[in-house]
mmCIF file of C-alpha atoms in Angstrom:
data_model
loop_
_atom_site.group_PDB
_atom_site.id
_atom_site.type_symbol
_atom_site.label_atom_id
_atom_site.label_comp_id
_atom_site.label_asym_id
_atom_site.label_seq_id
_atom_site.Cartn_x
_atom_site.Cartn_y
_atom_site.Cartn_z
ATOM 1 C CA MET A 1 8.784 -41.698 -75.145
ATOM 2 C CA HIS A 2 5.348 -41.774 -76.669
ATOM 3 C CA PRO A 3 4.319 -45.309 -77.744
ATOM 4 C CA LYS A 4 3.623 -44.124 -81.311
ATOM 5 C CA ARG A 5 7.154 -42.758 -81.714
ATOM 6 C CA LEU A 6 8.614 -45.986 -80.345
ATOM 7 C CA ALA A 7 6.564 -47.951 -82.884
ATOM 8 C CA ASP A 8 7.805 -45.665 -85.682
ATOM 9 C CA ILE A 9 11.427 -46.154 -84.656
ATOM 10 C CA LEU A 10 10.964 -49.927 -84.376
ATOM 11 C CA PHE A 11 9.384 -50.127 -87.844
ATOM 12 C CA PHE A 12 12.324 -48.192 -89.276
ATOM 13 C CA TYR A 13 14.830 -50.358 -87.381
ATOM 14 C CA ALA A 14 13.199 -53.578 -88.616
ATOM 15 C CA GLY A 15 13.295 -52.251 -92.175
ATOM 16 C CA VAL A 16 16.946 -51.301 -91.965
ATOM 17 C CA LEU A 17 17.809 -54.718 -90.533
ATOM 18 C CA ASN A 18 16.000 -56.497 -93.378
ATOM 19 C CA VAL A 19 17.827 -54.426 -95.992
ATOM 20 C CA ALA A 20 21.156 -54.928 -94.184
ATOM 21 C CA GLN A 21 20.658 -58.702 -94.090
ATOM 22 C CA TYR A 22 19.833 -58.775 -97.774
ATOM 23 C CA VAL A 23 22.827 -56.629 -98.754
ATOM 24 C CA THR A 24 25.139 -58.700 -96.552
ATOM 25 C CA ALA A 25 23.948 -61.928 -98.154
ATOM 26 C CA HIS A 26 23.598 -60.835 -101.786
ATOM 27 C CA GLY A 27 25.388 -57.535 -102.233
ATOM 28 C CA VAL A 28 23.787 -55.026 -104.586
ATOM 29 C CA GLN A 29 22.410 -57.597 -107.024
ATOM 30 C CA VAL A 30 18.729 -58.535 -106.998
ATOM 31 C CA VAL A 31 18.185 -62.242 -106.356
ATOM 32 C CA PRO A 32 14.569 -63.151 -107.238
ATOM 33 C CA GLY A 33 14.178 -65.755 -104.487
ATOM 34 C CA SER A 34 15.280 -63.362 -101.748
ATOM 35 C CA ALA A 35 13.953 -60.097 -103.136
ATOM 36 C CA TRP A 36 10.981 -60.322 -100.726
ATOM 37 C CA GLN A 37 13.356 -59.493 -97.876
ATOM 38 C CA LEU A 38 14.622 -56.382 -99.642
ATOM 39 C CA PHE A 39 11.065 -55.361 -100.532
ATOM 40 C CA THR A 40 9.877 -55.917 -96.947
ATOM 41 C CA GLY A 41 12.749 -53.849 -95.581
ATOM 42 C CA PHE A 42 11.965 -50.933 -97.860
ATOM 43 C CA LEU A 43 8.251 -51.286 -97.103
ATOM 44 C CA PHE A 44 8.900 -51.106 -93.334
ATOM 45 C CA CYS A 45 11.069 -48.005 -93.808
ATOM 46 C CA LEU A 46 8.441 -46.303 -95.973
ATOM 47 C CA TYR A 47 5.705 -47.171 -93.501
ATOM 48 C CA ALA A 48 7.770 -45.736 -90.646
ATOM 49 C CA ALA A 49 8.308 -42.510 -92.614
ATOM 50 C CA TYR A 50 4.576 -42.297 -93.341
ATOM 51 C CA ARG A 51 3.660 -42.882 -89.690
ATOM 52 C CA TRP A 52 6.243 -40.313 -88.515
ATOM 53 C CA THR A 53 4.387 -37.531 -90.353
ATOM 54 C CA ARG A 54 1.024 -38.420 -88.792
ATOM 55 C CA LEU A 55 -0.129 -36.747 -85.593
ATOM 56 C CA ASP A 56 0.026 -38.784 -82.411
ATOM 57 C CA ASP A 57 -3.769 -38.957 -82.193
ATOM 58 C CA GLU A 58 -4.179 -40.114 -85.814
ATOM 59 C CA ALA A 59 -1.960 -43.202 -85.607
ATOM 60 C CA GLY A 60 -1.778 -45.766 -82.843
ATOM 61 C CA PRO A 61 -0.705 -47.104 -80.578
ATOM 62 C CA THR A 62 -1.538 -44.561 -77.893
ATOM 63 C CA GLU A 63 -0.446 -46.832 -75.047
ATOM 64 C CA TYR A 64 2.014 -49.652 -74.551
ATOM 65 C CA GLY A 65 0.174 -52.817 -75.489
ATOM 66 C CA PRO A 66 0.584 -56.067 -77.429
ATOM 67 C CA PHE A 67 1.450 -54.254 -80.676
ATOM 68 C CA ILE A 68 4.497 -52.579 -79.134
ATOM 69 C CA TYR A 69 5.657 -55.802 -77.522
ATOM 70 C CA PHE A 70 5.307 -57.613 -80.849
ATOM 71 C CA LEU A 71 7.442 -54.959 -82.570
ATOM 72 C CA VAL A 72 10.094 -55.168 -79.843
ATOM 73 C CA ALA A 73 10.157 -58.970 -80.177
ATOM 74 C CA LEU A 74 10.408 -58.697 -83.974
ATOM 75 C CA CYS A 75 13.368 -56.326 -83.704
ATOM 76 C CA VAL A 76 15.101 -58.548 -81.135
ATOM 77 C CA VAL A 77 14.696 -61.609 -83.379
ATOM 78 C CA LEU A 78 15.934 -59.711 -86.434
ATOM 79 C CA THR A 79 18.918 -58.381 -84.480
ATOM 80 C CA VAL A 80 19.853 -61.868 -83.250
ATOM 81 C CA ILE A 81 19.592 -63.245 -86.791
ATOM 82 C CA THR A 82 21.683 -60.391 -88.181
ATOM 83 C CA VAL A 83 24.398 -60.752 -85.544
ATOM 84 C CA GLY A 84 24.454 -64.526 -85.955
ATOM 85 C CA PHE A 85 24.644 -64.215 -89.728
ATOM 86 C CA ALA A 86 27.413 -61.628 -89.551
ATOM 87 C CA ALA A 87 29.405 -63.731 -87.090
ATOM 88 C CA SER A 88 29.382 -66.828 -89.286
#
């Protein structure tokens, strides 16, 4: 898989996890103190959709580097938080 596509998928995954955490905690109501999480989730999803339409040469990364590893770590942390929250 091309590193750019992996980054796009990870951005989308992180966004979906943020939205899922918010909906699990608050339902469909908007809670002002936690709305940043909902906004961040939608922002990640929109950014992933924007990046997906760009050509591989126009948007990085073009190789596996620190950016990809940071995104993988972010998604792992978000997944652990989501699973832990859902289990409790």
